[in-house]
Amino acid sequence: MTVLTDLGIREIRDGVRVGTFSARDVADAFVVAVSKAKPLNAFLVETPDHAIAAATATDDARASGEVLKPLAGVPIGMKDLFCTKGVTTTAASHILGGFTPQYESTVSQNLWDAGAGMLGKLNMDQFAMGSSNETSAFGNVISPWRRSDGGNAPLAPGGSSGGSAAAVAARICPGATGTDTGGSIRQPAAFVGISGIKPTYGRCSRWGTIAFASSLDQAGPMARDVRDCAILLEAMAGFDAKDATSLKLDVPQWEAGLNASLAGKRVGIPKEYRVDDMPEEIEALWKQGIEWVKDAGAEVVEVSLPHTKYALPAYYIIAPAEASSNLARYDGVRFGLRDLPEGAGLQDMYAATRAAGFGEEVKRRILIGTYVLSAGFYDAYFTQASKIRTLIARDFERAFEQCDVLLTPTAPSAAFALGDKSADPLAMYLNDVFTVPSSLAGLPAMSVPGGVDKAGLPLGLQIIGRALDEQGVLNAALAIEERAGFVARPEAWW
Amino acid sequence: MSVDIATVKKVASLARIAIDDAAAERLVPELNNILGWIEQLSEVDTEGVAPMTAVIPNTLRLRDDVVNADPLTGGGIRDAVLANAPQAEHGFFTVPKVIE
């Protein structure tokens, strides 16, 4: 008998369409799986009613002979950064404790319109700031993976979309939404052995998504394979008049366009992505990836992205600067927490509310952002970083004159143990060294599982494409996926 | 550039975040570590380079000049706007008294 929770998005969609099983059976199976998986701490809120209502609507539509919607019968997890009408949305922070949006984010609305149901809201790094899921105000997400060498240390699922990553890897939801500001979809996808794509900036509406750094934030799907990512992304993306940065373009049929042949394509290998102290296993996987794309018919060329080493420090000026202004709205007046000490005035109330409501990493970034934007430092920091961002984007443009996509590792290591890097913010920031440059340039980029390390933990490969060439990214990722034959999965201990 | 405890407190007050002396003291080396690291950006020659203002070329669209062009983001939704307020009275957000 088929275990319904072992099925991916395409299998569920197709099975419901032909009547192999009902949407309700699928929803019920995942609702039970979610409720059993509390030790992972992946879900902040469970919404079985939402998933079951969507499933019932699908079964009714099928019974009456209607054409089913693209995601009919598919239950998903929703990162808690997306506002969902009537369902608590906190960005994993205390300052938004009890916030119940009166509106629906465009991305989540698009998914419901496509027939998907919601299993619940997924834990994450607070305000999407973090690379390990240790900054959530509601406790760490624990990766479903364990090292095979006998070490039982709880591992980080990556971040900031760590709840989404853990839930998909643990097969308690077949797919989930993530958001990526500097790697928050790709790095956690790599850590747990799933796929995730950040599309071109502007493909997915940011309306109703809680803002971190507006010029970088972009939603994307996380799922078990490349095809499932294409299916989900098609439903999430699209022009939205409510977001001024939304691109007025039709959504391509990415799933129908999937093609794993790279004949006639050139894959660029950026020489600056060899960083000091990179584990030998990452280097070996990268070499293996090069062989795989060659096997798929691609020509491999070395390219240079000379400003790569400046991307991460530029990011840690730009993102906190934007965060410090975006997060100014949390003042204890209009929504969320209010801390009003006895006899306090308005300014004291603001300061007390923000001190009590924001976590340490969020405060640290607001302070850095405030500092780099302050009078006297603005040009030296923010303007300089914005100029370097131009140079980084130019590097990519030049590289794409020589090749169609770039192939790099996703992260500089496999998943680390929770607590290993939390005392050193800088060491944590370095986790995003390979994902941040393409974020700064707004390019589509995807992580796909490539293999496992000595301890049996997943490692990911990253494909970066030209602006708007999600198809090229998905196809190269598919070529790798077919050759990697990644079948490792965590053994259920929860 | 590096920060001292007075600067950290000043920045925190600009950011409207209350911090005590112990927290400010703890933040000094943390922030200096990060600021020291981002200092390497100054070695890049950016003469004649325009700062990036839009990551993907896009034209600014204007909304139709009509009242409530989008009912979701327009007017007439007072109760929804106030629904999450920590304290709302008579259809207004309320704050501590600011005028004596």
XYZ file of C-alpha atoms in Angstrom:
594
model
C 0.000 0.000 0.000
C 1.206 3.474 -0.865
C 2.297 5.553 2.078
C 0.688 8.849 1.102
C 3.193 10.977 3.030
C 6.010 9.481 0.935
C 4.560 11.112 -2.170
C 5.793 14.368 -3.653
C 3.710 17.149 -5.123
C 3.483 15.798 -8.664
C 2.568 12.319 -7.458
C -0.151 13.686 -5.190
C -1.535 15.993 -7.875
C -1.622 13.246 -10.486
C -2.948 10.602 -8.101
C -5.818 12.828 -7.009
C -6.575 13.694 -10.648
C -6.926 10.099 -11.743
C -8.578 9.023 -8.517
C -5.905 6.673 -7.140
C -6.665 8.239 -3.761
C -8.799 11.111 -2.560
C -7.513 14.533 -1.615
C -9.046 14.003 1.799
C -6.963 10.857 2.355
C -3.831 12.805 1.499
C -4.729 15.703 3.769
C -5.570 13.359 6.647
C -2.274 11.500 6.280
C -0.225 14.692 6.408
C -2.272 16.188 9.253
C -1.451 13.108 11.327
C 2.229 13.250 10.292
C 2.416 16.908 11.317
C 0.835 16.270 14.697
C 3.268 13.412 15.384
C 6.349 15.433 14.495
C 6.287 17.957 17.341
C 9.864 17.104 18.470
C 11.116 18.725 15.242
C 9.462 22.015 16.291
C 8.939 22.737 12.591
C 5.364 24.006 12.830
C 4.421 27.013 14.950
C 0.716 26.682 14.193
C -1.105 23.688 12.770
C -4.098 24.366 10.540
C -5.677 20.966 9.804
C -9.033 22.613 9.064
C -7.515 24.632 6.221
C -5.901 21.569 4.637
C -9.032 19.457 5.019
C -11.321 22.170 3.620
C -9.155 22.483 0.496
C -9.087 18.699 0.127
C -12.854 18.425 0.477
C -13.314 21.152 -2.132
C -11.041 19.197 -4.465
C -12.895 15.930 -3.936
C -16.234 17.686 -4.482
C -14.944 19.321 -7.665
C -13.754 15.987 -8.963
C -17.022 14.281 -8.102
C -18.935 16.879 -10.090
C -16.625 16.492 -13.069
C -14.921 19.896 -12.859
C -11.428 20.425 -14.237
C -9.112 20.333 -11.224
C -6.864 23.276 -10.374
C -3.069 22.946 -10.767
C -2.408 22.160 -7.084
C -5.743 20.532 -6.278
C -5.302 17.997 -3.507
C -1.822 19.173 -2.491
C -1.361 20.238 1.139
C 1.647 22.448 1.860
C 3.441 24.188 4.708
C 3.610 27.984 4.815
C 6.641 29.800 6.211
C 5.485 32.043 9.036
C 6.744 35.095 7.149
C 3.658 35.052 4.906
C 0.588 36.820 6.261
C -2.342 34.424 6.284
C -5.798 35.844 6.897
C -7.171 34.805 10.255
C -4.130 32.665 11.116
C -1.465 33.895 13.535
C 1.623 35.197 11.758
C 4.645 36.101 13.870
C 7.815 35.889 11.746
C 8.920 33.727 14.723
C 9.193 36.860 16.883
C 7.642 37.913 20.184
C 7.011 41.400 18.881
C 4.333 39.996 16.542
C 2.989 37.666 19.231
C -0.729 37.152 18.632
C -0.757 39.095 15.356
C -3.624 37.839 13.208
C -3.486 39.318 9.712
C -6.712 40.672 8.310
C -5.439 40.000 4.796
C -3.740 37.263 2.790
C -0.294 37.591 1.209
C -0.341 37.423 -2.581
C 1.899 34.347 -2.680
C -0.276 32.366 -0.272
C -3.456 33.557 -2.031
C -2.010 32.386 -5.350
C -1.396 28.952 -3.839
C -4.929 28.667 -2.407
C -6.327 29.838 -5.752
C -4.390 26.964 -7.336
C -6.175 24.523 -5.028
C -3.485 23.938 -2.373
C -4.352 23.559 1.301
C -2.333 24.713 4.320
C -1.055 22.286 6.956
C 0.240 25.100 9.142
C 2.739 27.899 9.664
C 6.395 26.933 9.688
C 9.020 27.985 12.195
C 11.940 30.074 10.940
C 14.723 32.355 12.045
C 13.194 35.441 13.604
C 12.337 37.959 10.849
C 14.292 35.629 8.516
C 17.558 36.697 10.180
C 19.751 33.666 10.716
C 21.282 30.643 9.034
C 20.525 27.931 11.573
C 17.024 28.507 12.928
C 18.417 29.349 16.341
C 17.012 32.889 16.368
C 13.338 31.868 16.471
C 11.537 33.160 19.551
C 9.748 29.810 19.717
C 12.717 27.482 19.981
C 15.075 25.870 17.496
C 13.872 23.696 14.688
C 15.681 20.365 14.945
C 16.816 18.839 11.670
C 15.333 15.395 11.044
C 18.839 14.239 10.080
C 21.307 12.622 12.463
C 24.964 11.951 11.843
C 25.606 8.318 10.977
C 28.835 8.238 13.010
C 26.992 7.740 16.261
C 26.943 11.426 17.171
C 23.425 12.265 18.241
C 23.874 16.028 18.518
C 20.746 17.817 17.280
C 21.632 19.392 13.940
C 20.683 22.764 12.492
C 18.199 22.559 9.609
C 19.749 25.708 8.159
C 18.001 29.022 7.950
C 16.086 31.096 7.730
C 13.537 28.742 6.127
C 14.564 25.963 8.536
C 11.054 24.893 9.495
C 10.164 24.542 5.817
C 13.328 22.548 5.147
C 12.887 20.219 8.126
C 9.199 19.623 7.383
C 9.791 18.691 3.742
C 12.804 16.485 4.565
C 10.873 14.724 7.331
C 7.986 14.130 4.900
C 5.440 15.847 7.063
C 4.572 18.089 4.131
C 5.263 17.439 0.438
C 6.330 21.015 -0.235
C 6.589 24.364 1.486
C 7.112 28.035 0.860
C 10.370 29.688 1.762
C 11.813 33.131 1.401
C 15.368 33.925 0.416
C 17.132 37.184 1.255
C 20.741 35.996 1.200
C 20.326 32.239 0.860
C 17.444 31.410 3.180
C 15.880 28.917 0.772
C 19.032 27.407 -0.711
C 21.230 26.878 2.375
C 18.529 25.048 4.410
C 17.548 23.020 1.326
C 21.190 21.905 1.042
C 21.410 21.074 4.772
C 18.423 18.699 4.682
C 18.785 17.200 1.196
C 15.865 18.797 -0.634
C 15.515 21.222 -3.559
C 14.686 24.902 -3.386
C 14.701 27.744 -5.873
C 14.871 31.475 -5.363
C 13.431 32.973 -8.553
C 14.475 36.251 -10.150
C 13.753 39.220 -7.889
C 10.265 40.446 -8.812
C 8.840 37.097 -9.990
C 6.966 36.546 -6.727
C 5.014 39.352 -5.124
C 6.309 40.581 -1.792
C 2.890 41.952 -0.801
C 1.833 40.544 2.547
C 5.242 38.981 3.182
C 6.800 40.405 6.318
C 9.703 42.509 5.099
C 13.338 41.979 6.106
C 15.412 43.612 3.335
C 13.073 44.746 0.585
C 15.583 44.907 -2.276
C 16.585 41.278 -1.644
C 13.590 39.391 -0.221
C 12.083 36.921 -2.646
C 9.728 33.996 -2.066
C 10.293 30.581 -3.571
C 9.336 26.921 -3.201
C 11.067 24.128 -1.275
C 10.215 20.570 -2.235
C 11.682 17.116 -2.606
C 12.710 17.409 -6.242
C 13.204 19.817 -9.105
C 9.900 19.076 -10.831
C 7.949 19.707 -7.632
C 9.740 23.047 -7.264
C 8.741 23.983 -10.825
C 5.106 23.102 -10.121
C 4.990 25.117 -6.898
C 6.837 28.107 -8.351
C 4.391 28.329 -11.256
C 1.568 28.688 -8.760
C 3.380 31.173 -6.488
C 4.755 33.557 -9.106
C 2.997 36.234 -11.110
C 2.493 39.942 -11.532
C 0.903 41.783 -8.624
C -0.209 45.403 -8.932
C 0.054 45.740 -5.143
C 3.853 45.316 -5.198
C 5.735 48.081 -7.011
C 8.724 45.767 -7.553
C 6.633 42.986 -9.090
C 7.602 42.219 -12.694
C 4.810 42.582 -15.233
C 5.516 39.341 -17.061
C 3.603 36.168 -17.758
C 4.601 33.116 -15.712
C 6.341 30.602 -17.988
C 5.255 26.962 -17.966
C 8.330 25.788 -16.143
C 7.155 22.239 -15.505
C 6.259 21.648 -19.152
C 9.603 23.155 -20.174
C 11.734 20.814 -18.072
C 14.514 19.210 -20.086
C 17.537 17.551 -18.535
C 19.672 17.680 -21.657
C 22.345 20.363 -21.461
C 23.524 19.819 -25.040
C 24.721 23.109 -26.474
C 24.752 24.749 -23.025
C 27.785 26.175 -21.328
C 28.180 25.842 -17.572
C 30.461 28.359 -15.856
C 32.632 27.495 -12.870
C 33.476 30.673 -10.943
C 37.069 30.336 -9.790
C 36.567 32.728 -6.854
C 34.148 30.309 -5.184
C 37.045 28.225 -3.883
C 37.222 29.527 -0.338
C 39.847 28.886 2.315
C 39.235 25.900 4.553
C 36.525 24.515 2.286
C 36.032 20.880 3.326
C 37.497 18.448 0.880
C 34.100 16.767 0.515
C 32.537 19.999 -0.792
C 35.364 20.363 -3.292
C 34.881 16.726 -4.359
C 31.128 17.177 -4.767
C 31.697 20.263 -6.895
C 34.057 18.272 -9.151
C 31.449 15.526 -9.341
C 28.832 18.124 -10.323
C 31.104 19.279 -13.150
C 31.281 15.690 -14.421
C 27.491 15.382 -14.219
C 26.794 18.492 -16.291
C 29.406 17.356 -18.841
C 27.638 14.006 -18.986
C 24.387 15.875 -19.669
C 26.022 17.419 -22.729
C 27.228 20.755 -21.394
C 30.533 22.412 -22.102
C 32.252 23.583 -18.911
C 34.117 26.905 -18.823
C 35.972 28.640 -16.034
C 34.663 32.145 -15.375
C 35.718 34.923 -13.035
C 33.535 36.881 -10.637
C 36.270 39.128 -9.253
C 34.188 40.917 -6.598
C 32.910 37.719 -4.952
C 34.808 38.245 -1.700
C 33.104 41.597 -1.170
C 29.563 40.271 -1.580
C 29.129 39.049 1.980
C 30.359 42.222 3.717
C 28.292 44.347 1.284
C 25.259 42.222 2.103
C 25.812 42.781 5.825
C 25.537 46.516 5.245
C 22.643 46.545 2.784
C 20.408 43.962 4.474
C 20.681 45.414 8.014
C 20.247 48.946 6.631
C 16.994 47.975 4.950
C 15.956 45.930 7.977
C 16.486 48.871 10.322
C 13.955 50.920 8.346
C 11.520 48.070 7.678
C 11.433 47.069 11.322
C 10.803 50.636 12.491
C 7.092 49.835 12.141
C 7.168 47.615 15.238
C 6.525 50.300 17.805
C 3.788 48.922 20.025
C 1.080 51.131 18.547
C -0.591 49.428 15.605
C -0.067 45.714 16.125
C 1.800 43.153 18.154
C 3.444 43.594 21.514
C 3.222 46.742 23.622
C 5.428 47.159 26.665
C 4.326 50.212 28.598
C 6.332 50.573 31.795
C 4.616 52.398 34.650
C 4.590 56.135 33.969
C 6.409 55.789 30.654
C 6.035 58.298 27.841
C 5.719 57.521 24.146
C 9.456 57.272 23.430
C 9.991 55.022 26.449
C 7.162 52.814 25.268
C 8.756 52.427 21.832
C 12.147 51.563 23.322
C 10.748 49.153 25.919
C 8.499 47.412 23.381
C 11.320 46.923 20.896
C 13.743 45.777 23.611
C 11.266 43.178 24.834
C 9.966 42.064 21.444
C 13.053 41.645 19.264
C 15.560 38.827 19.686
C 19.311 39.361 20.010
C 20.176 38.821 16.335
C 17.394 41.131 15.172
C 18.574 43.851 17.572
C 22.158 43.376 16.429
C 21.167 43.870 12.799
C 18.941 46.858 13.537
C 21.858 48.472 15.387
C 24.293 47.782 12.540
C 21.755 49.121 10.069
C 21.109 52.226 12.123
C 24.847 52.808 12.493
C 25.716 52.429 8.790
C 22.858 54.742 7.818
C 23.676 57.393 10.417
C 24.947 60.842 9.472
C 28.660 60.784 8.723
C 28.799 57.057 7.947
C 26.160 56.774 5.240
C 28.531 57.328 2.310
C 31.411 55.286 3.680
C 29.187 52.300 4.342
C 25.839 52.283 2.573
C 26.774 54.125 -0.634
C 30.015 52.144 -0.948
C 28.132 48.862 -0.455
C 25.542 49.874 -3.068
C 28.345 50.619 -5.539
C 29.944 47.259 -4.838
C 26.545 45.701 -5.467
C 26.651 47.259 -8.949
C 30.108 45.717 -9.491
C 28.893 42.300 -8.347
C 25.913 42.437 -10.729
C 28.300 43.488 -13.517
C 30.564 40.491 -12.749
C 27.592 38.183 -13.323
C 26.603 39.957 -16.555
C 30.122 39.446 -17.892
C 30.206 35.803 -16.800
C 26.909 35.185 -18.583
C 28.480 36.369 -21.831
C 30.566 33.186 -21.621
C 28.090 30.714 -20.162
C 24.401 29.972 -19.596
C 24.391 28.976 -15.927
C 26.907 28.801 -13.108
C 27.607 25.750 -10.951
C 28.862 26.168 -7.364
C 28.469 24.479 -3.999
C 25.432 25.776 -2.046
C 27.052 26.019 1.386
C 30.638 25.759 2.637
C 29.837 22.797 4.895
C 27.223 20.190 5.737
C 24.757 20.900 8.545
C 26.449 21.798 11.818
C 25.225 20.985 15.304
C 22.859 23.434 16.964
C 24.882 25.721 19.200
C 28.127 25.272 17.263
C 28.136 28.726 15.715
C 25.537 30.632 17.694
C 28.115 32.402 19.860
C 29.913 33.922 16.881
C 27.693 36.010 14.565
C 30.459 36.382 11.987
C 31.062 32.619 11.710
C 27.315 32.225 11.167
C 27.243 34.897 8.451
C 29.971 33.038 6.518
C 27.532 30.205 5.862
C 25.921 32.310 3.156
C 29.144 32.975 1.261
C 28.015 31.145 -1.896
C 24.368 32.228 -1.890
C 24.634 35.957 -1.179
C 26.257 37.158 -4.446
C 23.350 35.999 -6.643
C 20.900 37.517 -4.155
C 22.618 40.875 -4.443
C 22.302 40.615 -8.230
C 18.643 39.512 -8.084
C 19.350 36.345 -10.102
C 17.485 33.034 -9.990
C 19.395 30.341 -8.102
C 18.622 26.855 -6.938
C 20.027 24.232 -4.599
C 19.748 20.576 -5.501
C 21.027 17.638 -3.409
C 24.288 16.198 -4.752
C 25.337 13.587 -2.224
C 26.217 12.972 1.392
C 29.350 13.567 3.460
C 31.273 11.052 5.605
C 28.669 11.313 8.346
C 25.828 10.690 5.919
C 24.640 14.307 5.888
C 23.338 15.881 2.661
C 25.373 18.305 0.565
C 23.912 20.610 -2.066
C 24.989 22.013 -5.409
C 23.863 25.455 -6.533
C 22.885 26.564 -10.030
C 22.769 30.319 -10.705
C 21.112 31.621 -13.875
C 20.582 34.788 -15.861
C 17.795 37.091 -14.754
C 14.417 35.548 -15.713
C 16.017 32.269 -16.810
C 14.430 30.061 -14.147
C 13.981 27.450 -16.875
C 17.721 27.229 -17.477
C 18.313 26.893 -13.730
C 15.656 24.205 -13.294
C 16.951 22.251 -16.292
C 20.559 22.240 -15.098
C 19.374 21.246 -11.613
C 17.319 18.436 -13.157
C 20.370 17.178 -15.060
C 22.261 16.996 -11.762
C 19.326 15.442 -9.923
C 19.014 12.646 -12.470
C 22.700 11.827 -12.209
C 23.125 12.278 -8.460
C 20.382 9.732 -7.764
C 20.032 11.177 -4.268
C 17.782 8.848 -2.273
C 19.104 9.298 1.278
C 16.426 10.265 3.767
C 16.426 10.795 7.497
C 15.241 7.912 9.621
C 12.236 8.899 11.705
C 13.193 9.367 15.387
C 10.471 11.895 16.192
C 35.831 52.709 12.287
C 34.945 51.275 15.635
C 32.309 51.910 18.231
C 32.579 52.490 21.983
C 29.937 52.048 24.628
C 28.674 55.630 24.236
C 28.235 55.126 20.484
C 26.367 51.860 20.999
C 23.995 53.595 23.410
C 23.531 56.477 20.982
C 22.764 54.113 18.097
C 20.366 52.139 20.297
C 18.523 55.314 21.192
C 18.290 56.247 17.497
C 16.909 52.750 16.839
C 14.456 53.130 19.757
C 15.705 50.029 21.524
C 16.200 50.235 25.274
C 19.488 48.659 26.364
C 21.168 48.522 29.737
C 24.881 49.041 30.362
C 25.650 45.329 30.453
C 24.018 44.738 27.059
C 25.759 47.775 25.570
C 29.098 46.529 26.876
C 28.507 43.105 25.381
C 27.598 44.621 22.021
C 30.787 46.724 21.714
C 33.132 43.861 20.734
C 30.406 42.114 18.713
C 29.669 45.148 16.596
C 33.357 46.022 16.262
C 34.078 42.523 15.039
C 31.411 42.854 12.329
C 32.311 46.451 11.451
C 35.994 45.539 11.243
C 35.125 42.800 8.792
C 32.978 45.013 6.553
C 35.779 47.583 6.593
C 37.421 45.614 3.741
C 34.897 47.201 1.373
C 36.886 50.427 1.548
C 39.709 48.766 -0.435
C 37.482 48.492 -3.540
C 37.912 51.298 -6.058
C 34.375 52.449 -6.832
C 35.310 55.669 -8.590
C 32.737 56.327 -11.313
C 30.518 53.372 -10.287
C 26.854 54.218 -9.772
C 25.271 52.802 -6.616
C 22.646 50.186 -7.393
C 19.117 51.479 -6.951
C 17.098 48.692 -8.602
C 18.317 45.135 -8.835
C 16.185 44.250 -11.878
C 15.407 47.018 -14.387
C 11.778 47.861 -13.825
C 9.625 50.877 -14.509
C 7.682 52.512 -11.735
C 3.981 51.995 -12.225
C 1.359 54.421 -11.043
C -1.904 53.320 -9.564
C -5.149 54.519 -11.127
C -5.987 57.912 -9.637
C -9.277 56.826 -8.140
C -10.420 56.476 -4.558
C -10.049 52.905 -3.327
C -8.574 51.621 -6.576
C -7.823 48.395 -4.699
C -10.338 47.555 -1.989
C -7.710 45.435 -0.225
C -5.297 48.289 0.266
C -7.683 51.235 0.065
C -9.966 52.921 2.563
C -13.090 51.902 4.400
C -11.417 49.138 6.386
C -11.053 50.838 9.770
C -11.979 47.840 11.846
C -9.513 45.607 10.006
C -6.760 48.191 10.476
C -7.453 48.445 14.202
C -8.040 44.737 14.769
C -4.505 44.003 15.966
C -3.886 47.189 17.919
C -2.646 46.603 21.477
C -5.000 49.402 22.512
C -7.668 51.038 20.350
C -10.442 53.325 21.547
C -13.248 55.081 19.709
C -11.845 53.997 16.363
C -8.331 55.296 17.043
C -4.956 53.890 18.012
C -4.082 55.110 21.476
C -0.661 55.971 22.907
C 0.545 57.353 26.226
C -0.189 61.033 26.701
C 2.367 63.099 24.775
C 1.163 66.631 25.678
C 0.910 67.822 29.252
